[in-house]
Tab-separated table of N, CA and C in Angstrom:
chain	number	residue	atom	x	y	z
A	112	MET	N	13.293	-5.689	-1.362
A	112	MET	CA	12.020	-6.138	-2.023
A	112	MET	C	12.231	-6.940	-2.045
A	113	SER	N	11.405	-7.494	-2.164
A	113	SER	CA	11.246	-9.399	-2.763
A	113	SER	C	9.817	-9.369	-3.464
A	114	VAL	N	9.916	-9.962	-4.628
A	114	VAL	CA	8.878	-10.537	-5.070
A	114	VAL	C	9.157	-12.016	-6.048
A	115	TRP	N	8.238	-12.560	-5.418
A	115	TRP	CA	8.110	-14.131	-5.267
A	115	TRP	C	6.586	-14.687	-6.296
A	116	PRO	N	6.466	-15.318	-7.422
A	116	PRO	CA	5.333	-16.299	-7.769
A	116	PRO	C	4.328	-16.811	-6.817
A	117	ALA	N	3.017	-16.656	-6.914
A	117	ALA	CA	2.176	-17.547	-5.728
A	117	ALA	C	1.508	-18.158	-6.954
A	118	TRP	N	0.992	-18.007	-7.565
A	118	TRP	CA	-0.004	-18.649	-8.914
A	118	TRP	C	-0.133	-17.964	-10.673
A	119	GLU	N	-0.718	-18.861	-11.102
A	119	GLU	CA	-1.124	-18.093	-12.325
A	119	GLU	C	-2.029	-18.773	-13.094
A	120	VAL	N	-3.084	-17.968	-14.126
A	120	VAL	CA	-4.483	-18.647	-14.579
A	120	VAL	C	-4.323	-18.352	-15.733
A	121	ARG	N	-4.798	-18.762	-16.860
A	121	ARG	CA	-3.978	-18.856	-18.022
A	121	ARG	C	-5.389	-18.833	-19.153
A	122	GLU	N	-5.474	-17.676	-19.746
A	122	GLU	CA	-6.629	-17.568	-20.373
A	122	GLU	C	-6.642	-17.670	-21.579
A	123	GLY	N	-6.837	-18.455	-23.269
A	123	GLY	CA	-6.257	-18.119	-24.110
A	123	GLY	C	-4.998	-17.556	-24.389
A	124	ASP	N	-4.813	-16.428	-24.746
A	124	ASP	CA	-3.637	-15.576	-24.841
A	124	ASP	C	-3.607	-14.867	-24.236
A	125	GLY	N	-3.742	-14.697	-22.642
A	125	GLY	CA	-3.355	-13.992	-21.525
A	125	GLY	C	-3.293	-14.920	-20.431
A	126	ALA	N	-2.749	-13.976	-19.269
A	126	ALA	CA	-2.836	-14.560	-18.319
A	126	ALA	C	-2.902	-13.364	-17.087
A	127	THR	N	-3.196	-14.393	-15.992
A	127	THR	CA	-3.286	-13.370	-14.582
A	127	THR	C	-2.390	-14.079	-13.554
A	128	SER	N	-1.610	-12.978	-13.372
A	128	SER	CA	-0.399	-13.653	-12.008
A	128	SER	C	-1.139	-13.167	-11.117
A	129	TRP	N	-0.325	-13.817	-9.822
A	129	TRP	CA	-0.661	-13.342	-8.727
A	129	TRP	C	0.780	-13.642	-7.938
A	130	PHE	N	1.351	-12.636	-7.291
A	130	PHE	CA	2.654	-12.397	-6.810
A	130	PHE	C	2.503	-12.300	-5.413
A	131	GLN	N	3.325	-13.033	-4.711
A	131	GLN	CA	3.393	-12.186	-3.322
A	131	GLN	C	4.969	-10.787	-2.860
A	132	VAL	N	4.527	-10.479	-2.403
A	132	VAL	CA	5.474	-8.482	-2.356
A	132	VAL	C	6.019	-8.827	-0.881
A	133	ARG	N	6.975	-8.623	-0.542
A	133	ARG	CA	7.546	-7.555	0.534
A	133	ARG	C	8.314	-6.640	0.373
A	134	LEU	N	8.006	-5.634	0.893
A	134	LEU	CA	8.524	-4.187	1.043
A	134	LEU	C	9.319	-4.488	2.537
A	135	ALA	N	10.654	-3.596	2.689
A	135	ALA	CA	11.270	-3.774	4.045
A	135	ALA	C	12.012	-2.485	3.886
A	136	PHE	N	11.459	-1.621	4.601
A	136	PHE	CA	12.419	-0.314	4.929
A	136	PHE	C	13.377	-0.429	5.901
A	137	ALA	N	14.543	0.808	5.817
A	137	ALA	CA	15.479	0.731	6.990
A	137	ALA	C	15.208	0.739	8.527
A	138	ASP	N	13.566	1.932	7.718
A	138	ASP	CA	13.402	1.831	9.357
A	138	ASP	C	12.808	0.631	10.663
A	139	GLY	N	12.678	-0.204	9.954
A	139	GLY	CA	11.930	-1.797	10.329
A	139	GLY	C	10.167	-1.436	10.238
A	140	ALA	N	9.601	-0.590	9.079
A	140	ALA	CA	8.643	-1.052	8.981
A	140	ALA	C	8.225	-2.188	7.792
A	141	ARG	N	7.694	-2.577	7.282
A	141	ARG	CA	7.305	-3.997	6.553
A	141	ARG	C	6.120	-4.131	5.952
A	142	VAL	N	6.356	-4.359	4.601
A	142	VAL	CA	4.978	-4.315	4.018
A	142	VAL	C	5.181	-5.632	3.445
A	143	ASP	N	3.486	-6.573	3.097
A	143	ASP	CA	3.697	-7.702	2.823
A	143	ASP	C	2.343	-7.819	1.646
A	144	ALA	N	2.228	-7.899	0.280
A	144	ALA	CA	1.190	-7.830	-0.223
A	144	ALA	C	0.862	-8.475	-1.197
A	145	LEU	N	-0.393	-9.466	-1.677
A	145	LEU	CA	-0.807	-10.178	-2.449
A	145	LEU	C	-1.147	-9.371	-3.992
A	146	ALA	N	-0.239	-8.894	-4.934
A	146	ALA	CA	-0.512	-8.843	-6.245
A	146	ALA	C	-0.514	-9.693	-7.396
A	147	VAL	N	-1.549	-8.349	-7.810
A	147	VAL	CA	-2.053	-9.204	-8.917
A	147	VAL	C	-1.491	-8.814	-10.646
A	148	VAL	N	-1.117	-9.280	-11.206
A	148	VAL	CA	-0.262	-8.728	-12.668
A	148	VAL	C	-1.116	-9.082	-13.526
A	149	CYS	N	-2.642	-8.360	-14.223
A	149	CYS	CA	-3.228	-9.082	-15.681
A	149	CYS	C	-3.175	-7.886	-16.594
A	150	ALA	N	-2.904	-7.986	-17.634
A	150	ALA	CA	-2.847	-7.484	-19.306
A	150	ALA	C	-2.494	-5.575	-19.032
A	151	GLY	N	-1.170	-5.831	-18.241
A	151	GLY	CA	-0.393	-4.699	-18.223
A	151	GLY	C	-0.652	-3.826	-16.679
A	152	ARG	N	-1.643	-4.395	-16.319
A	152	ARG	CA	-2.023	-3.475	-14.671
A	152	ARG	C	-1.806	-4.115	-13.404
A	153	VAL	N	-1.376	-3.128	-12.789
A	153	VAL	CA	-1.240	-4.328	-11.505
A	153	VAL	C	-2.725	-3.522	-9.992
A	154	SER	N	-2.962	-4.743	-9.167
A	154	SER	CA	-3.957	-4.829	-8.740
A	154	SER	C	-3.700	-4.950	-7.362
A	155	ILE	N	-4.077	-4.416	-6.055
A	155	ILE	CA	-3.286	-5.476	-4.496
A	155	ILE	C	-4.416	-5.984	-4.306
A	156	GLU	N	-4.135	-7.309	-4.024
A	156	GLU	CA	-5.516	-7.911	-3.469
A	156	GLU	C	-5.632	-8.136	-1.422
A	157	ASP	N	-4.091	-7.845	-1.177
A	157	ASP	CA	-4.025	-8.308	-0.126
A	157	ASP	C	-2.962	-7.375	0.485
A	158	VAL	N	-2.935	-6.501	1.464
A	158	VAL	CA	-2.027	-6.209	2.279
A	158	VAL	C	-1.360	-6.124	3.627
A	159	ARG	N	-0.859	-6.266	4.349
A	159	ARG	CA	-0.182	-6.505	5.877
A	159	ARG	C	0.374	-5.456	5.591
A	160	ALA	N	0.432	-4.707	7.004
A	160	ALA	CA	1.639	-3.703	6.760
A	160	ALA	C	1.838	-3.710	8.597
A	161	GLN	N	3.623	-3.502	9.273
A	161	GLN	CA	3.732	-3.126	10.061
A	161	GLN	C	4.847	-1.903	10.140
A	162	PRO	N	4.403	-1.019	10.784
A	162	PRO	CA	2.869	-0.628	11.155
A	162	PRO	C	2.267	-0.259	9.575
A	163	ALA	N	1.100	0.314	10.271
A	163	ALA	CA	0.069	0.077	9.671
A	163	ALA	C	0.048	1.101	8.474
A	164	LEU	N	-0.723	1.339	7.232
A	164	LEU	CA	-0.286	2.242	6.353
A	164	LEU	C	-1.440	3.044	6.138
A	165	SER	N	-0.747	4.659	5.988
A	165	SER	CA	-2.350	5.041	5.862
A	165	SER	C	-2.759	5.685	4.917
A	166	LEU	N	-3.705	5.984	4.458
A	166	LEU	CA	-4.589	6.363	2.942
A	166	LEU	C	-3.554	6.138	1.847
A	167	HIS	N	-3.042	7.665	2.067
A	167	HIS	CA	-2.349	8.193	1.144
A	167	HIS	C	-0.769	6.664	1.031
A	168	ASP	N	-0.665	6.463	1.621
A	168	ASP	CA	0.624	5.556	1.204
A	168	ASP	C	-0.140	4.111	0.880
A	169	LEU	N	-1.495	3.551	1.265
A	169	LEU	CA	-1.937	2.492	0.283
A	169	LEU	C	-2.181	3.033	-1.419
A	170	THR	N	-2.455	4.746	-1.553
A	170	THR	CA	-2.772	4.750	-2.937
A	170	THR	C	-1.831	4.829	-3.402
A	171	VAL	N	0.030	4.964	-3.285
A	171	VAL	CA	0.963	4.744	-4.047
A	171	VAL	C	1.830	3.173	-4.343
A	172	LEU	N	1.439	1.996	-3.058
A	172	LEU	CA	1.918	0.639	-3.056
A	172	LEU	C	1.860	0.148	-4.602
A	173	ALA	N	1.276	0.307	-4.959
A	173	ALA	CA	1.181	0.175	-6.520
A	173	ALA	C	2.386	0.623	-7.516
A	174	ASP	N	2.402	1.864	-7.192
A	174	ASP	CA	3.533	2.664	-8.391
A	174	ASP	C	4.768	1.804	-7.162
A	175	TRP	N	4.610	1.749	-5.748
A	175	TRP	CA	6.233	1.338	-5.700
A	175	TRP	C	6.591	-0.177	-5.789
A	176	ILE	N	5.331	-1.192	-5.836
A	176	ILE	CA	5.993	-2.109	-6.608
A	176	ILE	C	5.477	-2.921	-8.310
A	177	GLU	N	5.243	-1.769	-8.914
A	177	GLU	CA	5.115	-2.007	-10.376
A	177	GLU	C	6.136	-2.437	-11.256
A	178	GLU	N	6.910	-1.710	-11.238
A	178	GLU	CA	7.869	-1.942	-12.187
A	178	GLU	C	8.651	-3.401	-11.317
A	179	PRO	N	9.224	-3.801	-10.282
A	179	PRO	CA	9.851	-4.688	-10.314
A	179	PRO	C	9.042	-6.172	-10.402
A	180	LEU	N	7.648	-5.980	-9.848
A	180	LEU	CA	6.302	-7.366	-10.567
A	180	LEU	C	6.014	-7.358	-11.729
A	181	PHE	N	6.094	-6.020	-12.484
A	181	PHE	CA	6.501	-6.336	-14.773
A	181	PHE	C	8.032	-7.381	-14.412
A	182	GLU	N	8.733	-6.568	-14.266
A	182	GLU	CA	10.148	-7.176	-14.081
A	182	GLU	C	10.263	-9.434	-14.000
A	183	ALA	N	9.579	-9.318	-12.964
A	183	ALA	CA	9.190	-10.749	-12.317
A	183	ALA	C	8.766	-11.348	-12.938
A	184	CYS	N	7.244	-10.802	-13.660
A	184	CYS	CA	6.295	-11.780	-14.429
A	184	CYS	C	6.834	-11.817	-16.438
A	185	GLY	N	8.236	-10.700	-16.211
A	185	GLY	CA	8.722	-10.900	-17.898
A	185	GLY	C	8.287	-9.704	-18.614
A	186	ALA	N	6.852	-8.610	-18.376
A	186	ALA	CA	6.311	-7.878	-18.945
A	186	ALA	C	7.147	-6.424	-18.590
A	187	ALA	N	6.595	-5.933	-19.548
A	187	ALA	CA	7.146	-4.234	-19.860
A	187	ALA	C	6.102	-3.076	-18.942
A	188	ALA	N	6.639	-2.483	-18.046
A	188	ALA	CA	5.423	-1.473	-17.870
A	188	ALA	C	4.774	-0.587	-18.865
A	189	GLU	N	3.670	-0.267	-18.650
A	189	GLU	CA	3.268	0.592	-20.004
A	189	GLU	C	3.846	1.803	-20.231
A	190	PRO	N	3.898	2.692	-19.321
A	190	PRO	CA	4.257	3.894	-19.647
A	190	PRO	C	5.754	4.208	-19.052
A	191	GLU	N	6.265	3.583	-19.179
A	191	GLU	CA	7.681	3.726	-19.333
A	191	GLU	C	8.635	3.575	-20.606
A	192	GLY	N	8.223	2.249	-21.088
A	192	GLY	CA	8.604	1.591	-22.733
A	192	GLY	C	9.723	1.927	-23.005
A	193	GLU	N	10.842	1.956	-21.954
A	193	GLU	CA	12.703	1.686	-21.524
A	193	GLU	C	12.543	0.281	-21.253
A	194	ALA	N	13.592	0.225	-22.243
A	194	ALA	CA	14.550	-0.788	-22.025
A	194	ALA	C	15.170	-1.247	-20.959
A	195	GLY	N	16.088	0.192	-20.649
A	195	GLY	CA	16.736	-0.743	-18.793
A	195	GLY	C	15.853	-0.003	-17.983
A	196	GLY	N	15.132	-0.250	-17.670
A	196	GLY	CA	14.100	-0.438	-16.427
A	196	GLY	C	14.018	-0.346	-15.304
A	197	GLY	N	15.387	-1.170	-15.352
A	197	GLY	CA	16.347	-1.563	-14.079
A	197	GLY	C	16.457	-0.642	-12.468
A	198	GLY	N	15.882	0.649	-12.981
A	198	GLY	CA	16.079	1.435	-11.674
A	198	GLY	C	15.198	1.527	-10.859
A	199	GLY	N	14.093	1.030	-11.093
A	199	GLY	CA	12.980	0.435	-10.379
A	199	GLY	C	13.138	-0.478	-9.456
A	200	VAL	N	14.217	-1.138	-9.571
A	200	VAL	CA	14.516	-2.437	-8.571
A	200	VAL	C	15.291	-1.562	-7.416
A	201	GLU	N	16.049	-0.833	-8.241
A	201	GLU	CA	17.386	-0.172	-7.271
A	201	GLU	C	16.478	0.720	-6.520
A	202	GLU	N	16.059	1.582	-6.908
A	202	GLU	CA	15.253	2.773	-5.748
A	202	GLU	C	14.692	2.438	-4.730
A	203	PRO	N	13.941	1.039	-4.509
A	203	PRO	CA	13.684	0.716	-2.640
A	203	PRO	C	14.957	0.636	-2.170
A	204	ALA	N	16.502	0.184	-2.365
A	204	ALA	CA	17.260	0.528	-1.759
A	204	ALA	C	17.383	1.897	-1.378
A	205	VAL	N	17.161	2.551	-1.813
A	205	VAL	CA	17.324	3.920	-1.217
A	205	VAL	C	16.433	3.928	0.651
A	206	SER	N	17.100	4.519	1.129
A	206	SER	CA	16.529	4.472	2.486
A	206	SER	C	15.963	5.872	2.684
A	207	ARG	N	14.687	4.752	2.534
A	207	ARG	CA	12.675	5.673	2.699
A	207	ARG	C	12.063	5.075	3.690
A	208	ARG	N	11.528	6.174	4.406
A	208	ARG	CA	10.029	4.979	5.443
A	208	ARG	C	9.079	5.012	4.571
A	209	ALA	N	8.213	4.212	5.197
A	209	ALA	CA	7.297	3.640	5.045
A	209	ALA	C	6.216	4.405	4.966
A	210	ARG	N	6.447	5.517	5.655
A	210	ARG	CA	5.396	6.706	5.909
A	210	ARG	C	6.556	8.298	6.098
A	211	PRO	N	6.336	9.372	5.955
A	211	PRO	CA	6.910	10.029	6.446
A	211	PRO	C	6.997	10.567	8.097
A	212	ALA	N	7.939	11.175	8.425
A	212	ALA	CA	7.809	10.533	9.837
A	212	ALA	C	7.543	12.042	10.493
A	213	TRP	N	6.836	11.358	11.495
A	213	TRP	CA	5.875	12.228	12.649
A	213	TRP	C	6.514	13.433	13.026
A	214	PRO	N	6.206	14.744	13.224
A	214	PRO	CA	6.794	15.443	13.681
A	214	PRO	C	7.324	15.091	14.569
A	215	ARG	N	8.525	15.849	15.630
A	215	ARG	CA	8.427	15.637	17.109
A	215	ARG	C	8.408	17.025	17.647
A	216	GLY	N	8.456	16.705	18.922
A	216	GLY	CA	8.124	18.023	19.984
A	216	GLY	C	6.887	18.782	20.257
A	217	VAL	N	6.731	20.344	20.069
A	217	VAL	CA	5.276	20.822	20.396
A	217	VAL	C	4.323	20.634	18.776
A	218	GLU	N	5.283	20.588	17.875
A	218	GLU	CA	4.555	20.368	16.130
A	218	GLU	C	3.948	19.131	16.773
A	219	GLY	N	4.425	17.686	16.799
A	219	GLY	CA	4.018	17.166	16.682
A	219	GLY	C	2.799	16.285	17.768
A	220	ARG	N	2.920	16.674	19.173
A	220	ARG	CA	1.949	17.339	20.054
A	220	ARG	C	0.542	17.393	19.754
A	221	TRP	N	0.699	18.549	18.686
A	221	TRP	CA	-0.266	19.780	18.894
A	221	TRP	C	-1.014	19.033	17.343
A	222	LEU	N	-0.243	18.339	16.609
A	222	LEU	CA	-0.970	17.003	15.347
A	222	LEU	C	-1.468	16.117	15.962
A	223	VAL	N	-1.195	15.639	17.028
A	223	VAL	CA	-1.714	14.458	17.528
A	223	VAL	C	-3.229	14.710	18.389
A	224	ALA	N	-3.420	16.104	18.639
A	224	ALA	CA	-4.584	16.757	19.735
A	224	ALA	C	-5.589	16.664	18.376
A	225	GLN	N	-5.106	17.568	17.217
A	225	GLN	CA	-5.687	18.051	16.320
A	225	GLN	C	-6.404	16.131	15.724
A	226	GLU	N	-5.985	15.019	15.899
A	226	GLU	CA	-6.221	14.347	15.081
A	226	GLU	C	-7.068	13.140	15.962
A	227	TYR	N	-6.888	13.721	17.496
A	227	TYR	CA	-7.507	12.784	18.673
A	227	TYR	C	-9.261	13.360	18.632
A	228	ARG	N	-8.808	14.921	18.613
A	228	ARG	CA	-10.062	16.034	18.832
A	228	ARG	C	-11.173	15.830	16.989
A	229	ALA	N	-9.960	15.573	15.743
A	229	ALA	CA	-10.906	15.490	14.338
A	229	ALA	C	-11.976	13.930	14.875
A	230	ALA	N	-11.215	12.793	15.548
A	230	ALA	CA	-11.718	11.328	15.854
A	230	ALA	C	-12.724	11.415	16.284
A	231	GLN	N	-12.385	11.571	17.722
A	231	GLN	CA	-13.492	12.306	18.284
A	231	GLN	C	-15.247	13.059	17.781
A	232	GLU	N	-14.615	13.932	17.078
A	232	GLU	CA	-15.965	14.562	16.143
A	232	GLU	C	-16.590	13.590	15.681
A	233	GLU	N	-15.857	12.737	14.712
A	233	GLU	CA	-16.929	12.245	14.276
A	233	GLU	C	-17.130	10.456	14.841
A	234	GLY	N	-16.976	10.714	15.981
A	234	GLY	CA	-17.665	9.110	16.519
A	234	GLY	C	-16.357	8.026	16.382
A	235	PHE	N	-15.181	8.566	16.216
A	235	PHE	CA	-14.469	7.144	16.192
A	235	PHE	C	-13.199	7.241	16.857
A	236	ASP	N	-13.073	5.876	17.642
A	236	ASP	CA	-12.093	5.639	18.145
A	236	ASP	C	-10.701	6.636	18.123
A	237	PRO	N	-10.360	7.666	18.896
A	237	PRO	CA	-9.107	8.481	19.160
A	237	PRO	C	-8.370	8.222	19.031
A	238	VAL	N	-7.683	6.302	19.892
A	238	VAL	CA	-6.644	5.925	20.041
A	238	VAL	C	-6.082	5.823	18.485
A	239	LEU	N	-6.955	5.076	17.660
A	239	LEU	CA	-6.908	4.430	16.408
A	239	LEU	C	-6.717	5.247	15.446
A	240	ALA	N	-7.264	6.519	15.517
A	240	ALA	CA	-6.793	7.528	14.765
A	240	ALA	C	-5.672	8.245	14.818
A	241	VAL	N	-5.198	8.337	16.131
A	241	VAL	CA	-3.912	8.477	16.578
A	241	VAL	C	-2.195	7.323	16.051
A	242	MET	N	-2.802	6.245	16.161
A	242	MET	CA	-1.876	5.094	15.742
A	242	MET	C	-2.285	5.165	14.246
A	243	CYS	N	-3.034	5.275	13.472
A	243	CYS	CA	-2.563	5.507	11.778
A	243	CYS	C	-2.106	6.596	11.486
A	244	ALA	N	-2.815	7.480	11.632
A	244	ALA	CA	-1.551	9.031	11.637
A	244	ALA	C	-0.442	9.197	11.909
A	245	THR	N	0.220	8.356	13.676
A	245	THR	CA	1.589	8.332	13.249
A	245	THR	C	2.283	6.963	12.987
A	246	GLY	N	1.701	6.076	12.774
A	246	GLY	CA	2.212	4.924	12.448
A	246	GLY	C	2.487	4.093	13.574
A	247	HIS	N	2.548	4.702	14.766
A	247	HIS	CA	2.584	4.011	15.862
A	247	HIS	C	2.096	2.989	16.769
A	248	SER	N	2.894	2.377	18.048
A	248	SER	CA	1.584	1.114	18.313
A	248	SER	C	0.949	2.086	19.368
A	249	ARG	N	-0.104	0.871	19.997
A	249	ARG	CA	-0.900	1.719	20.777
A	249	ARG	C	-0.409	2.515	21.324
A	250	ARG	N	0.451	1.951	22.363
A	250	ARG	CA	1.451	1.767	23.660
A	250	ARG	C	1.899	3.258	23.412
A	251	LYS	N	2.763	3.656	21.978
A	251	LYS	CA	3.480	5.173	21.755
A	251	LYS	C	2.478	6.083	21.875
A	252	SER	N	1.268	5.731	20.915
A	252	SER	CA	0.389	6.032	20.801
A	252	SER	C	-0.440	7.023	21.601
A	253	LEU	N	-0.816	6.453	22.784
A	253	LEU	CA	-1.153	6.844	24.077
A	253	LEU	C	0.278	7.915	24.575
A	254	ARG	N	1.070	7.535	24.910
A	254	ARG	CA	2.038	7.991	25.397
A	254	ARG	C	2.130	9.774	24.781
A	255	LEU	N	1.934	9.575	23.057
A	255	LEU	CA	1.892	10.881	22.841
A	255	LEU	C	0.710	11.613	22.821
A	256	ILE	N	-0.556	11.014	22.937
A	256	ILE	CA	-1.870	11.746	23.800
A	256	ILE	C	-1.629	12.224	25.081
A	257	SER	N	-0.782	11.306	26.119
A	257	SER	CA	-0.643	11.759	26.936
A	257	SER	C	0.541	13.072	27.585
A	258	GLN	N	1.087	13.202	26.613
A	258	GLN	CA	2.146	14.192	26.069
A	258	GLN	C	1.459	15.183	25.850
A	259	ALA	N	0.330	15.148	24.504
A	259	ALA	CA	-0.407	15.854	24.153
A	259	ALA	C	-1.228	17.154	25.077
A	260	ARG	N	-1.770	16.015	26.204
A	260	ARG	CA	-2.535	16.573	27.315
A	260	ARG	C	-1.831	17.228	28.310
A	261	ASP	N	-0.689	16.717	28.978
A	261	ASP	CA	0.616	17.460	29.519
A	261	ASP	C	0.708	19.078	28.690
A	262	GLU	N	0.596	19.008	27.841
A	262	GLU	CA	1.169	20.220	26.882
A	262	GLU	C	0.088	21.468	26.977
A	263	GLY	N	-1.410	20.998	27.151
A	263	GLY	CA	-2.625	21.206	26.861
A	263	GLY	C	-3.236	22.135	25.903
A	264	PHE	N	-3.096	20.313	24.732
A	264	PHE	CA	-3.772	20.560	23.523
A	264	PHE	C	-5.032	20.046	23.927
A	265	LEU	N	-5.045	19.335	24.681
A	265	LEU	CA	-5.940	18.112	25.279
A	265	LEU	C	-6.729	18.115	26.349
A	266	THR	N	-7.942	17.920	26.874
A	266	THR	CA	-8.235	18.573	28.487
A	266	THR	C	-7.659	17.083	29.299
A	267	PRO	N	-7.448	17.364	30.520
A	267	PRO	CA	-6.745	16.713	31.310
A	267	PRO	C	-8.197	15.537	31.197
A	268	ARG	N	-7.433	14.401	31.451
A	268	ARG	CA	-8.488	13.013	31.542
A	268	ARG	C	-9.475	13.145	33.127
A	269	HIS	N	-8.439	12.869	33.874
A	269	HIS	CA	-9.097	13.153	35.322
A	269	HIS	C	-8.838	14.391	35.816
A	270	ALA	N	-10.174	14.729	36.519
A	270	ALA	CA	-9.817	16.008	37.659
A	270	ALA	C	-8.401	15.422	38.630
A	271	ARG	N	-7.871	16.436	38.720
A	271	ARG	CA	-6.520	16.850	39.377
A	271	ARG	C	-7.009	17.091	41.145
A	272	ARG	N	-6.508	16.520	42.173
A	272	ARG	CA	-7.037	17.222	43.208
A	272	ARG	C	-5.838	17.639	43.680
């Protein structure tokens, strides 16, 4: 994880600081964010991730980067209160993925079919829904959808002759 200051605005005794944050995971996933630290709180202004983050991952992103941000700007995180808060910087070094691994085999194809059908029923792009759920590219998601069709979890795309 890398944190570097972007800019800072001072008002009276307080300051609002913006930081560029980059998280790189062992599986090749990467998250670039613009974070704001103001009055002991972390806010995320902009996020770019490869592959795309799920909604759950977005909700925990601030927690992932909070302690390293406070260390970069010289403030202490409010809930921790411990002087030896260096554990937060070492934690991302543990090999973890940006999102849980998608199950393989029949279970994964069944889940792909569920995501695909739910998106269709709600009027959304089903391929995009599978991409967001799995974190895979469009090509890989189309391959998973076709495997779900072959498995019989989705209706055939074209009438076979």
